[in-house]
Protein backbone atom coordinates (compact mmCIF):
# COMPACT_ATOMS: atom_id res chain seq x y z
CA UNK A 1 0.00 0.00 0.00
CA UNK A 2 1.56 3.29 -1.13
CA UNK A 3 1.07 6.43 1.00
CA UNK A 4 3.46 9.10 -0.34
CA UNK A 5 3.10 11.74 2.41
CA UNK A 6 2.64 11.33 6.17
CA UNK A 7 2.48 13.40 9.33
CA UNK A 8 4.88 12.56 12.15
CA UNK A 9 6.05 14.13 15.41
CA UNK A 10 9.33 15.08 13.67
CA UNK A 11 7.66 16.78 10.69
CA UNK A 12 6.15 15.88 7.33
CA UNK A 13 7.47 12.67 5.78
CA UNK A 14 7.61 12.49 1.98
CA UNK A 15 8.63 9.63 -0.26
CA UNK A 16 11.10 11.30 -2.63
CA UNK A 17 9.41 10.66 -5.99
CA UNK A 18 12.34 12.18 -7.88
CA UNK A 19 14.38 9.06 -7.10
CA UNK A 20 11.80 6.44 -8.08
CA UNK A 21 11.84 3.79 -9.42
CA UNK A 22 15.46 3.03 -8.52
CA UNK A 23 15.55 4.31 -4.93
CA UNK A 24 12.91 4.45 -2.18
CA UNK A 25 14.00 7.24 0.13
CA UNK A 26 11.90 9.10 2.70
CA UNK A 27 12.64 12.72 3.59
CA UNK A 28 11.69 14.36 6.89
CA UNK A 29 10.67 17.98 6.30
CA UNK A 30 10.88 19.94 9.54
CA UNK A 31 9.61 23.38 8.48
CA UNK A 32 6.89 24.76 6.22
CA UNK A 33 9.56 26.17 3.87
CA UNK A 34 10.97 22.66 3.42
CA UNK A 35 7.45 21.41 2.62
CA UNK A 36 7.00 24.25 0.09
CA UNK A 37 10.34 23.32 -1.52
CA UNK A 38 9.26 19.67 -1.57
CA UNK A 39 6.12 20.58 -3.52
CA UNK A 40 7.94 22.93 -5.91
CA UNK A 41 10.83 20.52 -6.54
CA UNK A 42 8.52 17.53 -7.16
CA UNK A 43 9.51 15.44 -4.12
CA UNK A 44 5.73 15.06 -4.00
CA UNK A 45 3.56 15.72 -7.05
CA UNK A 46 0.07 15.03 -8.36
CA UNK A 47 -2.83 17.34 -7.55
CA UNK A 48 -4.42 15.60 -4.51
CA UNK A 49 -0.98 14.79 -3.01
CA UNK A 50 -0.02 18.45 -3.40
CA UNK A 51 -3.24 19.43 -1.55
CA UNK A 52 -2.57 17.03 1.33
CA UNK A 53 1.07 18.19 1.54
CA UNK A 54 0.01 21.86 1.58
CA UNK A 55 -2.35 21.16 4.51
CA UNK A 56 0.44 19.40 6.41
CA UNK A 57 2.83 22.26 5.58
CA UNK A 58 0.40 24.78 7.09
CA UNK A 59 -0.08 22.59 10.16
CA UNK A 60 3.71 22.41 10.52
CA UNK A 61 3.98 26.19 10.18
CA UNK A 62 1.45 26.54 13.02
CA UNK A 63 3.18 23.90 15.16
CA UNK A 64 6.57 25.65 14.84
CA UNK A 65 5.12 29.09 15.74
CA UNK A 66 6.62 30.42 18.95
CA UNK A 67 4.33 32.67 21.02
CA UNK A 68 0.91 32.90 22.62
CA UNK A 69 -0.66 35.78 20.70
CA UNK A 70 -3.44 34.79 18.24
CA UNK A 71 -2.92 37.85 16.00
CA UNK A 72 0.78 36.96 15.63
CA UNK A 73 -0.15 33.37 14.79
CA UNK A 74 -2.61 34.65 12.19
CA UNK A 75 0.12 36.82 10.58
CA UNK A 76 2.47 33.86 10.53
CA UNK A 77 -0.18 31.59 8.95
CA UNK A 78 -0.93 34.20 6.27
CA UNK A 79 2.77 34.18 5.41
CA UNK A 80 2.92 30.35 5.45
CA UNK A 81 -0.08 30.17 3.09
CA UNK A 82 1.45 32.77 0.78
CA UNK A 83 4.72 30.83 0.50
CA UNK A 84 2.97 27.48 -0.04
CA UNK A 85 0.53 29.09 -2.49
CA UNK A 86 3.41 30.13 -4.74
CA UNK A 87 4.79 26.63 -5.28
CA UNK A 88 2.76 25.26 -8.21
CA UNK A 89 -0.01 27.20 -9.99
CA UNK A 90 -2.11 24.64 -11.87
CA UNK A 91 -3.27 22.05 -9.31
CA UNK A 92 -6.24 23.71 -7.64
CA UNK A 93 -6.11 21.20 -4.77
CA UNK A 94 -3.25 23.32 -3.40
CA UNK A 95 -5.48 26.40 -3.11
CA UNK A 96 -8.44 24.31 -1.97
CA UNK A 97 -6.38 22.99 0.96
CA UNK A 98 -5.08 26.47 1.83
CA UNK A 99 -8.63 27.90 1.90
CA UNK A 100 -9.89 25.04 4.04
CA UNK A 101 -7.06 25.42 6.58
CA UNK A 102 -7.68 29.20 6.70
CA UNK A 103 -11.38 28.59 7.41
CA UNK A 104 -10.47 26.12 10.15
CA UNK A 105 -8.20 28.72 11.73
CA UNK A 106 -10.91 31.43 11.57
CA UNK A 107 -13.51 29.14 13.14
CA UNK A 108 -11.17 28.19 15.99
CA UNK A 109 -10.26 31.85 16.54
CA UNK A 110 -13.95 32.86 16.69
CA UNK A 111 -14.56 30.09 19.21
CA UNK A 112 -11.91 31.70 21.43
CA UNK A 113 -9.40 28.84 21.29
CA UNK A 114 -5.86 29.39 22.57
CA UNK A 115 -2.75 29.27 20.37
CA UNK A 116 -1.86 25.76 21.56
CA UNK A 117 -5.44 24.55 20.97
CA UNK A 118 -5.45 26.07 17.46
CA UNK A 119 -2.15 24.36 16.64
CA UNK A 120 -3.72 21.00 17.53
CA UNK A 121 -6.94 21.79 15.61
CA UNK A 122 -4.91 22.60 12.46
CA UNK A 123 -2.89 19.39 12.76
CA UNK A 124 -6.12 17.38 13.17
CA UNK A 125 -7.72 19.10 10.15
CA UNK A 126 -4.69 18.38 7.94
CA UNK A 127 -4.95 14.72 8.97
CA UNK A 128 -8.69 14.82 8.19
CA UNK A 129 -7.99 16.26 4.72
CA UNK A 130 -5.62 13.34 4.16
CA UNK A 131 -8.14 10.71 5.34
CA UNK A 132 -10.96 12.29 3.31
CA UNK A 133 -8.75 12.24 0.23
CA UNK A 134 -8.10 8.50 0.59
CA UNK A 135 -11.82 7.88 1.10
CA UNK A 136 -12.62 9.93 -2.05
CA UNK A 137 -10.19 7.83 -4.07
CA UNK A 138 -11.83 4.65 -2.74
CA UNK A 139 -15.21 5.84 -4.02
CA UNK A 140 -13.72 6.98 -7.35
CA UNK A 141 -12.23 3.48 -7.68
CA UNK A 142 -15.64 1.93 -7.04
CA UNK A 143 -17.63 4.15 -9.44
CA UNK A 144 -14.91 4.20 -12.08
CA UNK A 145 -14.23 0.47 -11.83
CA UNK A 146 -17.84 -0.14 -12.88
CA UNK A 147 -17.19 1.67 -16.20
CA UNK A 148 -14.29 -0.58 -17.19
CA UNK A 149 -15.18 -3.73 -19.08
CA UNK A 150 -13.76 -7.14 -18.31
CA UNK A 151 -10.71 -8.16 -20.38
CA UNK A 152 -9.92 -4.62 -21.41
CA UNK A 153 -6.79 -2.55 -21.88
CA UNK A 154 -6.76 0.95 -20.44
CA UNK A 155 -4.35 3.66 -21.53
CA UNK A 156 -3.26 6.25 -18.99
CA UNK A 157 -1.07 9.34 -19.19
CA UNK A 158 1.25 10.66 -16.47
CA UNK A 159 0.86 9.23 -12.96
CA UNK A 160 -2.52 9.61 -11.33
CA UNK A 161 -1.90 6.81 -8.88
CA UNK A 162 -1.51 6.42 -5.13
CA UNK A 163 1.73 8.41 -5.44
CA UNK A 164 -0.20 11.39 -6.81
CA UNK A 165 -2.83 11.41 -4.04
CA UNK A 166 -3.13 10.85 -0.30
CA UNK A 167 -2.37 7.24 -1.16
CA UNK A 168 -3.73 3.67 -1.44
CA UNK A 169 -5.87 4.01 -4.59
CA UNK A 170 -5.11 6.99 -6.81
CA UNK A 171 -7.58 8.53 -9.23
CA UNK A 172 -6.97 7.10 -12.73
CA UNK A 173 -5.06 4.15 -11.28
CA UNK A 174 -7.78 3.96 -8.63
CA UNK A 175 -10.31 3.28 -11.40
CA UNK A 176 -8.07 0.45 -12.66
CA UNK A 177 -7.56 -0.90 -9.13
CA UNK A 178 -11.34 -0.67 -8.60
CA UNK A 179 -12.02 -2.71 -11.75
CA UNK A 180 -9.47 -5.33 -10.65
CA UNK A 181 -11.08 -5.43 -7.17
CA UNK A 182 -14.43 -6.06 -8.89
CA UNK A 183 -12.92 -9.22 -10.41
CA UNK A 184 -12.17 -7.87 -13.87
CA UNK A 185 -9.08 -8.62 -15.90
CA UNK A 186 -7.50 -5.32 -16.88
CA UNK A 187 -4.15 -4.45 -18.38
CA UNK A 188 -2.67 -0.99 -18.67
CA UNK A 189 -0.76 0.91 -21.32
CA UNK A 190 1.30 3.66 -19.69
CA UNK A 191 2.49 6.64 -21.72
CA UNK A 192 6.04 7.44 -20.60
CA UNK A 193 5.03 11.15 -20.27
CA UNK A 194 7.91 13.31 -21.47
CA UNK A 195 9.66 15.25 -20.16
CA UNK A 196 9.34 14.29 -16.47
CA UNK A 197 8.57 10.63 -17.21
CA UNK A 198 5.89 10.16 -14.56
CA UNK A 199 4.45 7.29 -16.62
CA UNK A 200 7.73 5.43 -17.05
CA UNK A 201 9.09 6.05 -13.58
CA UNK A 202 5.99 6.12 -11.37
CA UNK A 203 2.93 4.53 -13.05
CA UNK A 204 4.95 1.51 -14.18
CA UNK A 205 6.48 1.17 -10.69
CA UNK A 206 3.11 1.39 -8.91
CA UNK A 207 1.34 -1.10 -11.14
CA UNK A 208 4.19 -3.63 -10.99
CA UNK A 209 3.94 -3.47 -7.19
CA UNK A 210 0.25 -4.47 -7.46
CA UNK A 211 0.87 -7.15 -10.13
CA UNK A 212 -1.38 -5.31 -12.59
CA UNK A 213 -0.04 -5.96 -16.12
CA UNK A 214 1.44 -2.79 -17.57
CA UNK A 215 3.11 -2.02 -20.90
CA UNK A 216 5.15 1.13 -21.30
CA UNK A 217 5.01 3.11 -24.56
CA UNK A 218 6.43 6.42 -25.74
CA UNK A 219 3.88 9.24 -25.89
CA UNK A 220 4.03 9.23 -29.67
CA UNK A 221 2.83 5.58 -29.84
CA UNK A 222 -0.66 6.11 -28.40
CA UNK A 223 -2.23 6.93 -31.81
CA UNK A 224 -0.81 3.76 -33.32
CA UNK A 225 -2.06 1.65 -30.39
CA UNK A 226 -5.59 3.08 -30.75
CA UNK A 227 -5.55 2.62 -34.54
CA UNK A 228 -4.70 -1.06 -34.00
CA UNK A 229 -7.65 -1.47 -31.60
CA UNK A 230 -5.36 -2.13 -28.63
CA UNK A 231 -6.93 0.50 -26.33
CA UNK A 232 -10.47 0.03 -24.95
CA UNK A 233 -10.61 3.06 -22.66
CA UNK A 234 -8.44 6.01 -21.62
CA UNK A 235 -8.44 7.08 -17.96
CA UNK A 236 -6.49 10.11 -16.73
CA UNK A 237 -6.42 12.30 -13.64
CA UNK A 238 -6.65 16.08 -13.53
CA UNK A 239 -5.04 19.10 -11.89
CA UNK A 240 -8.01 21.37 -12.33
CA UNK A 241 -11.43 20.91 -13.88
CA UNK A 242 -13.27 24.06 -14.94
CA UNK A 243 -17.00 24.51 -14.19
CA UNK A 244 -17.84 23.53 -17.80
CA UNK A 245 -15.83 20.28 -17.63
CA UNK A 246 -12.70 21.45 -19.48
CA UNK A 247 -9.84 19.46 -17.97
CA UNK A 248 -6.27 20.56 -17.22
CA UNK A 249 -3.90 17.65 -16.89
CA UNK A 250 -0.32 16.69 -17.70
CA UNK A 251 0.98 17.99 -21.03
CA UNK A 252 0.03 15.55 -23.79
CA UNK A 253 -3.38 14.67 -22.33
CA UNK A 254 -5.17 16.80 -24.95
CA UNK A 255 -3.42 14.91 -27.73
CA UNK A 256 -4.56 11.57 -26.25
CA UNK A 257 -8.14 12.85 -25.90
CA UNK A 258 -8.32 13.93 -29.54
CA UNK A 259 -6.97 10.54 -30.63
CA UNK A 260 -9.47 8.76 -28.38
CA UNK A 261 -12.38 10.63 -29.98
CA UNK A 262 -11.08 9.84 -33.49
CA UNK A 263 -10.94 6.14 -32.60
CA UNK A 264 -14.22 6.08 -30.61
CA UNK A 265 -12.42 5.10 -27.40
CA UNK A 266 -14.09 6.44 -24.20
CA UNK A 267 -12.01 9.12 -22.49
CA UNK A 268 -12.59 9.20 -18.71
CA UNK A 269 -11.25 11.73 -16.22
CA UNK A 270 -11.04 10.63 -12.58
CA UNK A 271 -10.70 13.32 -9.89
CA UNK A 272 -12.05 14.27 -6.46
CA UNK A 273 -14.33 17.32 -6.23
CA UNK A 274 -11.39 19.20 -4.62
CA UNK A 275 -9.99 19.28 -8.19
CA UNK A 276 -13.11 20.96 -9.62
CA UNK A 277 -12.79 24.75 -9.66
CA UNK A 278 -16.22 26.33 -10.04
CA UNK A 279 -14.50 29.74 -10.04
CA UNK A 280 -12.96 28.88 -13.41
CA UNK A 281 -15.86 29.03 -15.90
CA UNK A 282 -13.80 27.40 -18.69
CA UNK A 283 -10.35 25.92 -19.23
CA UNK A 284 -9.18 29.27 -20.67
CA UNK A 285 -8.85 30.68 -17.15
CA UNK A 286 -6.72 27.80 -15.80
CA UNK A 287 -3.12 28.92 -15.20
CA UNK A 288 -0.64 26.63 -16.94
CA UNK A 289 2.66 26.06 -15.17
CA UNK A 290 5.85 26.49 -17.20
CA UNK A 291 8.83 24.63 -15.78
CA UNK A 292 12.58 24.83 -16.14
CA UNK A 293 13.67 24.14 -19.73
CA UNK A 294 16.42 21.86 -18.43
CA UNK A 295 13.71 19.19 -17.96
CA UNK A 296 13.57 19.06 -21.77
CA UNK A 297 17.14 19.77 -22.81
CA UNK A 298 18.64 17.27 -20.37
CA UNK A 299 17.92 13.86 -18.91
CA UNK A 300 19.53 14.11 -15.49
CA UNK A 301 23.10 15.26 -16.31
CA UNK A 302 23.01 14.19 -19.97
CA UNK A 303 22.53 17.04 -22.45
CA UNK A 304 20.15 16.17 -25.31
CA UNK A 305 19.67 19.49 -27.09
CA UNK A 306 22.17 22.09 -28.30
CA UNK A 307 23.00 24.87 -25.88
CA UNK A 308 21.01 28.05 -26.61
CA UNK A 309 18.04 26.41 -28.39
CA UNK A 310 14.69 28.02 -27.63
CA UNK A 311 12.47 25.66 -25.59
CA UNK A 312 8.86 25.64 -24.35
CA UNK A 313 8.15 23.56 -21.26
CA UNK A 314 4.43 23.78 -20.52
CA UNK A 315 3.69 21.25 -17.77
CA UNK A 316 -0.07 20.96 -18.46
CA UNK A 317 -2.62 21.36 -21.22
CA UNK A 318 -6.38 21.77 -21.32
CA UNK A 319 -8.67 19.19 -22.90
CA UNK A 320 -11.95 20.81 -23.97
CA UNK A 321 -15.03 19.13 -22.49
CA UNK A 322 -16.24 17.87 -25.89
CA UNK A 323 -13.48 15.24 -25.77
CA UNK A 324 -14.40 14.02 -22.27
CA UNK A 325 -16.81 11.05 -22.04
CA UNK A 326 -17.34 11.30 -18.27
CA UNK A 327 -15.79 12.71 -15.10
CA UNK A 328 -15.58 10.23 -12.23
CA UNK A 329 -15.70 11.77 -8.75
CA UNK A 330 -16.37 10.51 -5.21
CA UNK A 331 -20.01 11.55 -5.72
CA UNK A 332 -20.48 9.40 -8.83
CA UNK A 333 -20.08 9.77 -12.59
CA UNK A 334 -20.72 13.20 -14.15
CA UNK A 335 -21.80 13.26 -17.79
CA UNK A 336 -22.53 16.05 -20.28
CA UNK A 337 -23.58 18.77 -19.91
CA UNK A 338 -20.89 19.01 -17.24
CA UNK A 339 -21.88 22.50 -16.08
CA UNK A 340 -25.07 20.99 -14.65
CA UNK A 341 -23.79 17.58 -13.56
CA UNK A 342 -20.76 18.99 -11.72
CA UNK A 343 -22.79 21.75 -10.04
CA UNK A 344 -25.31 19.16 -8.82
CA UNK A 345 -22.50 17.16 -7.19
CA UNK A 346 -21.51 20.22 -5.16
CA UNK A 347 -25.11 20.85 -4.13
CA UNK A 348 -25.66 17.30 -2.85
O1 LIG B 1 3.49 17.60 -12.70
P1 LIG B 1 2.78 16.55 -11.91
O2 LIG B 1 3.51 15.25 -11.84
O3 LIG B 1 2.34 17.05 -10.57
O4 LIG B 1 1.45 16.28 -12.74
C1 LIG B 1 0.54 15.33 -12.28
C2 LIG B 1 -0.62 15.14 -13.18
O5 LIG B 1 -0.75 15.77 -14.21
C3 LIG B 1 -1.67 14.18 -12.73
O6 LIG B 1 -2.27 13.55 -13.81
C4 LIG B 1 -2.76 14.96 -11.95
O7 LIG B 1 -2.18 15.75 -10.96
C5 LIG B 1 -3.75 14.06 -11.34
S1 LIG B 1 -3.08 13.18 -9.99
C6 LIG B 1 -4.28 12.20 -9.31
CSV table of N, CA, C and O in Angstrom, one decimal, residues 2-20 23-61 84 87-88 94 126 130 162-167 196 202 205:
chain,number,residue,atom,x,y,z
A,2,UNK,N,0.7,2.1,-1.0
A,2,UNK,CA,1.6,3.3,-1.1
A,2,UNK,C,0.9,4.5,-0.5
A,2,UNK,O,-0.2,4.9,-0.9
A,3,UNK,N,1.5,5.2,0.4
A,3,UNK,CA,1.1,6.4,1.0
A,3,UNK,C,2.3,7.4,0.9
A,3,UNK,O,3.2,7.2,1.6
A,4,UNK,N,2.2,8.4,0.0
A,4,UNK,CA,3.5,9.1,-0.3
A,4,UNK,C,3.8,10.2,0.6
A,4,UNK,O,4.9,10.8,0.6
A,5,UNK,N,2.8,10.6,1.5
A,5,UNK,CA,3.1,11.7,2.4
A,5,UNK,C,2.4,11.4,3.7
A,5,UNK,O,1.3,10.9,3.8
A,6,UNK,N,3.2,11.7,4.8
A,6,UNK,CA,2.6,11.3,6.2
A,6,UNK,C,3.0,12.4,7.2
A,6,UNK,O,4.0,13.1,7.0
A,7,UNK,N,2.2,12.5,8.2
A,7,UNK,CA,2.5,13.4,9.3
A,7,UNK,C,3.2,12.6,10.4
A,7,UNK,O,2.9,11.4,10.6
A,8,UNK,N,4.2,13.2,11.0
A,8,UNK,CA,4.9,12.6,12.1
A,8,UNK,C,5.3,13.6,13.2
A,8,UNK,O,5.2,14.8,12.9
A,9,UNK,N,5.7,13.2,14.4
A,9,UNK,CA,6.1,14.1,15.4
A,9,UNK,C,7.3,14.9,15.0
A,9,UNK,O,7.5,16.1,15.4
A,10,UNK,N,8.1,14.4,14.1
A,10,UNK,CA,9.3,15.1,13.7
A,10,UNK,C,9.1,16.1,12.5
A,10,UNK,O,9.9,16.9,12.2
A,11,UNK,N,7.9,15.9,11.8
A,11,UNK,CA,7.7,16.8,10.7
A,11,UNK,C,6.9,16.0,9.7
A,11,UNK,O,6.2,15.0,9.9
A,12,UNK,N,6.9,16.5,8.4
A,12,UNK,CA,6.2,15.9,7.3
A,12,UNK,C,7.1,14.9,6.6
A,12,UNK,O,8.2,15.3,6.2
A,13,UNK,N,6.7,13.7,6.5
A,13,UNK,CA,7.5,12.7,5.8
A,13,UNK,C,7.0,12.6,4.3
A,13,UNK,O,5.8,12.5,4.1
A,14,UNK,N,8.0,12.6,3.4
A,14,UNK,CA,7.6,12.5,2.0
A,14,UNK,C,8.5,11.4,1.3
A,14,UNK,O,9.7,11.5,1.5
A,15,UNK,N,7.9,10.6,0.6
A,15,UNK,CA,8.6,9.6,-0.3
A,15,UNK,C,9.2,10.4,-1.4
A,15,UNK,O,8.4,11.1,-2.1
A,16,UNK,N,10.5,10.4,-1.6
A,16,UNK,CA,11.1,11.3,-2.6
A,16,UNK,C,10.9,10.7,-4.0
A,16,UNK,O,11.6,9.8,-4.5
A,17,UNK,N,9.8,11.2,-4.7
A,17,UNK,CA,9.4,10.7,-6.0
A,17,UNK,C,10.4,11.0,-7.1
A,17,UNK,O,10.4,10.3,-8.2
A,18,UNK,N,11.3,11.9,-6.9
A,18,UNK,CA,12.3,12.2,-7.9
A,18,UNK,C,13.3,11.0,-8.1
A,18,UNK,O,13.9,10.9,-9.1
A,19,UNK,N,13.4,10.2,-7.0
A,19,UNK,CA,14.4,9.1,-7.1
A,19,UNK,C,13.8,7.8,-7.6
A,19,UNK,O,14.5,6.8,-7.9
A,20,UNK,N,12.4,7.7,-7.6
A,20,UNK,CA,11.8,6.4,-8.1
A,20,UNK,C,12.0,6.3,-9.6
A,20,UNK,O,12.1,7.2,-10.3
A,23,UNK,N,15.2,4.2,-6.4
A,23,UNK,CA,15.6,4.3,-4.9
A,23,UNK,C,14.3,4.7,-4.2
A,23,UNK,O,13.6,5.6,-4.6
A,24,UNK,N,14.0,4.1,-3.0
A,24,UNK,CA,12.9,4.4,-2.2
A,24,UNK,C,13.4,5.1,-0.9
A,24,UNK,O,13.9,4.5,0.0
A,25,UNK,N,13.4,6.5,-1.0
A,25,UNK,CA,14.0,7.2,0.1
A,25,UNK,C,13.0,8.2,0.7
A,25,UNK,O,12.3,8.9,0.0
A,26,UNK,N,12.8,8.2,2.0
A,26,UNK,CA,11.9,9.1,2.7
A,26,UNK,C,12.6,10.3,3.2
A,26,UNK,O,13.7,10.2,3.8
A,27,UNK,N,12.1,11.5,3.0
A,27,UNK,CA,12.6,12.7,3.6
A,27,UNK,C,11.8,13.2,4.8
A,27,UNK,O,10.6,13.0,4.7
A,28,UNK,N,12.4,13.7,5.8
A,28,UNK,CA,11.7,14.4,6.9
A,28,UNK,C,11.8,15.9,6.7
A,28,UNK,O,12.9,16.4,6.8
A,29,UNK,N,10.7,16.5,6.5
A,29,UNK,CA,10.7,18.0,6.3
A,29,UNK,C,10.2,18.7,7.6
A,29,UNK,O,9.1,18.4,8.1
A,30,UNK,N,11.1,19.5,8.2
A,30,UNK,CA,10.9,19.9,9.5
A,30,UNK,C,10.4,21.4,9.6
A,30,UNK,O,10.2,21.9,10.7
A,31,UNK,N,10.2,22.0,8.5
A,31,UNK,CA,9.6,23.4,8.5
A,31,UNK,C,8.7,23.6,7.3
A,31,UNK,O,8.8,22.8,6.3
A,32,UNK,N,7.8,24.6,7.3
A,32,UNK,CA,6.9,24.8,6.2
A,32,UNK,C,7.6,25.1,4.9
A,32,UNK,O,7.2,24.8,3.8
A,33,UNK,N,8.8,25.8,5.1
A,33,UNK,CA,9.6,26.2,3.9
A,33,UNK,C,10.1,24.9,3.2
A,33,UNK,O,10.1,24.8,2.0
A,34,UNK,N,10.5,23.9,4.0
A,34,UNK,CA,11.0,22.7,3.4
A,34,UNK,C,9.8,21.9,2.7
A,34,UNK,O,10.0,21.3,1.7
A,35,UNK,N,8.6,22.0,3.3
A,35,UNK,CA,7.4,21.4,2.6
A,35,UNK,C,7.2,22.1,1.3
A,35,UNK,O,6.9,21.5,0.3
A,36,UNK,N,7.2,23.5,1.3
A,36,UNK,CA,7.0,24.2,0.1
A,36,UNK,C,8.0,23.9,-1.0
A,36,UNK,O,7.7,23.6,-2.1
A,37,UNK,N,9.3,23.7,-0.6
A,37,UNK,CA,10.3,23.3,-1.5
A,37,UNK,C,10.1,21.9,-2.0
A,37,UNK,O,10.3,21.6,-3.2
A,38,UNK,N,9.6,21.0,-1.2
A,38,UNK,CA,9.3,19.7,-1.6
A,38,UNK,C,8.2,19.6,-2.6
A,38,UNK,O,8.2,18.8,-3.6
A,39,UNK,N,7.2,20.5,-2.5
A,39,UNK,CA,6.1,20.6,-3.5
A,39,UNK,C,6.7,21.2,-4.8
A,39,UNK,O,6.5,20.6,-5.9
A,40,UNK,N,7.4,22.3,-4.7
A,40,UNK,CA,7.9,22.9,-5.9
A,40,UNK,C,8.9,22.0,-6.7
A,40,UNK,O,8.9,21.9,-7.9
A,41,UNK,N,9.8,21.3,-5.9
A,41,UNK,CA,10.8,20.5,-6.5
A,41,UNK,C,10.4,19.1,-6.9
A,41,UNK,O,11.2,18.3,-7.2
A,42,UNK,N,9.1,18.8,-6.7
A,42,UNK,CA,8.5,17.5,-7.2
A,42,UNK,C,8.9,16.3,-6.3
A,42,UNK,O,8.9,15.2,-6.8
A,43,UNK,N,9.3,16.6,-5.0
A,43,UNK,CA,9.5,15.4,-4.1
A,43,UNK,C,8.2,14.7,-4.0
A,43,UNK,O,8.1,13.5,-4.1
A,44,UNK,N,7.1,15.5,-3.9
A,44,UNK,CA,5.7,15.1,-4.0
A,44,UNK,C,5.1,15.8,-5.2
A,44,UNK,O,5.4,16.9,-5.4
A,45,UNK,N,4.2,15.1,-5.9
A,45,UNK,CA,3.6,15.7,-7.1
A,45,UNK,C,2.2,15.0,-7.3
A,45,UNK,O,1.9,14.0,-6.6
A,46,UNK,N,1.4,15.6,-8.2
A,46,UNK,CA,0.1,15.0,-8.4
A,46,UNK,C,-0.9,15.9,-7.5
A,46,UNK,O,-0.6,16.2,-6.4
A,47,UNK,N,-2.0,16.3,-8.2
A,47,UNK,CA,-2.8,17.3,-7.5
A,47,UNK,C,-3.3,17.0,-6.1
A,47,UNK,O,-3.1,17.8,-5.2
A,48,UNK,N,-3.9,15.8,-5.9
A,48,UNK,CA,-4.4,15.6,-4.5
A,48,UNK,C,-3.3,15.5,-3.5
A,48,UNK,O,-3.4,16.0,-2.4
A,49,UNK,N,-2.1,14.9,-3.9
A,49,UNK,CA,-1.0,14.8,-3.0
A,49,UNK,C,-0.4,16.2,-2.7
A,49,UNK,O,0.0,16.4,-1.5
A,50,UNK,N,-0.5,17.1,-3.6
A,50,UNK,CA,0.0,18.4,-3.4
A,50,UNK,C,-1.0,19.1,-2.4
A,50,UNK,O,-0.5,19.8,-1.5
A,51,UNK,N,-2.3,18.9,-2.5
A,51,UNK,CA,-3.2,19.4,-1.5
A,51,UNK,C,-3.0,18.9,-0.1
A,51,UNK,O,-2.9,19.7,0.8
A,52,UNK,N,-2.8,17.6,0.0
A,52,UNK,CA,-2.6,17.0,1.3
A,52,UNK,C,-1.3,17.6,1.9
A,52,UNK,O,-1.2,18.0,3.1
A,53,UNK,N,-0.2,17.7,1.1
A,53,UNK,CA,1.1,18.2,1.5
A,53,UNK,C,1.0,19.7,2.0
A,53,UNK,O,1.6,20.1,3.0
A,54,UNK,N,0.2,20.4,1.2
A,54,UNK,CA,0.0,21.9,1.6
A,54,UNK,C,-0.6,22.0,3.0
A,54,UNK,O,-0.2,22.8,3.8
A,55,UNK,N,-1.7,21.1,3.2
A,55,UNK,CA,-2.3,21.2,4.5
A,55,UNK,C,-1.4,20.8,5.6
A,55,UNK,O,-1.3,21.5,6.7
A,56,UNK,N,-0.6,19.8,5.4
A,56,UNK,CA,0.4,19.4,6.4
A,56,UNK,C,1.5,20.5,6.6
A,56,UNK,O,2.0,20.8,7.7
A,57,UNK,N,1.8,21.2,5.5
A,57,UNK,CA,2.8,22.3,5.6
A,57,UNK,C,2.3,23.4,6.4
A,57,UNK,O,3.0,24.0,7.3
A,58,UNK,N,1.0,23.7,6.3
A,58,UNK,CA,0.4,24.8,7.1
A,58,UNK,C,0.3,24.4,8.6
A,58,UNK,O,0.6,25.1,9.5
A,59,UNK,N,0.0,23.1,8.8
A,59,UNK,CA,-0.1,22.6,10.2
A,59,UNK,C,1.3,22.7,10.8
A,59,UNK,O,1.5,23.0,12.0
A,60,UNK,N,2.3,22.4,10.0
A,60,UNK,CA,3.7,22.4,10.5
A,60,UNK,C,4.1,23.9,10.8
A,60,UNK,O,4.8,24.1,11.8
A,61,UNK,N,3.7,24.8,9.9
A,61,UNK,CA,4.0,26.2,10.2
A,61,UNK,C,3.4,26.6,11.5
A,61,UNK,O,4.0,27.4,12.3
A,84,UNK,N,3.4,28.8,0.5
A,84,UNK,CA,3.0,27.5,0.0
A,84,UNK,C,2.1,27.7,-1.3
A,84,UNK,O,2.2,26.9,-2.3
A,87,UNK,N,3.9,27.7,-4.8
A,87,UNK,CA,4.8,26.6,-5.3
A,87,UNK,C,4.4,26.1,-6.7
A,87,UNK,O,5.3,26.0,-7.5
A,88,UNK,N,3.2,25.8,-6.9
A,88,UNK,CA,2.8,25.3,-8.2
A,88,UNK,C,1.4,25.8,-8.6
A,88,UNK,O,0.4,25.7,-7.8
A,94,UNK,N,-4.1,22.5,-4.3
A,94,UNK,CA,-3.2,23.3,-3.4
A,94,UNK,C,-4.0,24.5,-2.8
A,94,UNK,O,-4.0,24.7,-1.5
A,126,UNK,N,-5.6,18.9,9.0
A,126,UNK,CA,-4.7,18.4,7.9
A,126,UNK,C,-4.8,16.9,7.8
A,126,UNK,O,-4.9,16.3,6.7
A,130,UNK,N,-6.3,14.5,4.7
A,130,UNK,CA,-5.6,13.3,4.2
A,130,UNK,C,-6.6,12.1,4.1
A,130,UNK,O,-6.7,11.4,3.1
A,162,UNK,N,-1.6,6.2,-6.6
A,162,UNK,CA,-1.5,6.4,-5.1
A,162,UNK,C,-0.5,7.5,-4.9
A,162,UNK,O,-0.6,8.3,-4.0
A,163,UNK,N,0.6,7.4,-5.6
A,163,UNK,CA,1.7,8.4,-5.4
A,163,UNK,C,1.3,9.9,-5.6
A,163,UNK,O,1.9,10.8,-5.1
A,164,UNK,N,0.2,10.0,-6.5
A,164,UNK,CA,-0.2,11.4,-6.8
A,164,UNK,C,-1.3,11.9,-5.9
A,164,UNK,O,-1.8,13.0,-6.1
A,165,UNK,N,-1.7,11.1,-4.9
A,165,UNK,CA,-2.8,11.4,-4.0
A,165,UNK,C,-2.4,11.2,-2.6
A,165,UNK,O,-1.2,11.0,-2.3
A,166,UNK,N,-3.4,11.2,-1.7
A,166,UNK,CA,-3.1,10.8,-0.3
A,166,UNK,C,-2.7,9.4,-0.2
A,166,UNK,O,-2.1,9.0,0.9
A,167,UNK,N,-2.9,8.6,-1.2
A,167,UNK,CA,-2.4,7.2,-1.2
A,167,UNK,C,-3.4,6.2,-1.3
A,167,UNK,O,-4.6,6.4,-1.4
A,196,UNK,N,9.0,14.7,-17.8
A,196,UNK,CA,9.3,14.3,-16.5
A,196,UNK,C,9.2,12.8,-16.2
A,196,UNK,O,9.6,12.3,-15.2
A,202,UNK,N,6.9,6.3,-12.5
A,202,UNK,CA,6.0,6.1,-11.4
A,202,UNK,C,4.8,5.2,-11.6
A,202,UNK,O,4.5,4.3,-10.8
A,205,UNK,N,6.0,1.7,-12.0
A,205,UNK,CA,6.5,1.2,-10.7
A,205,UNK,C,5.3,0.8,-9.8
A,205,UNK,O,5.3,-0.3,-9.2
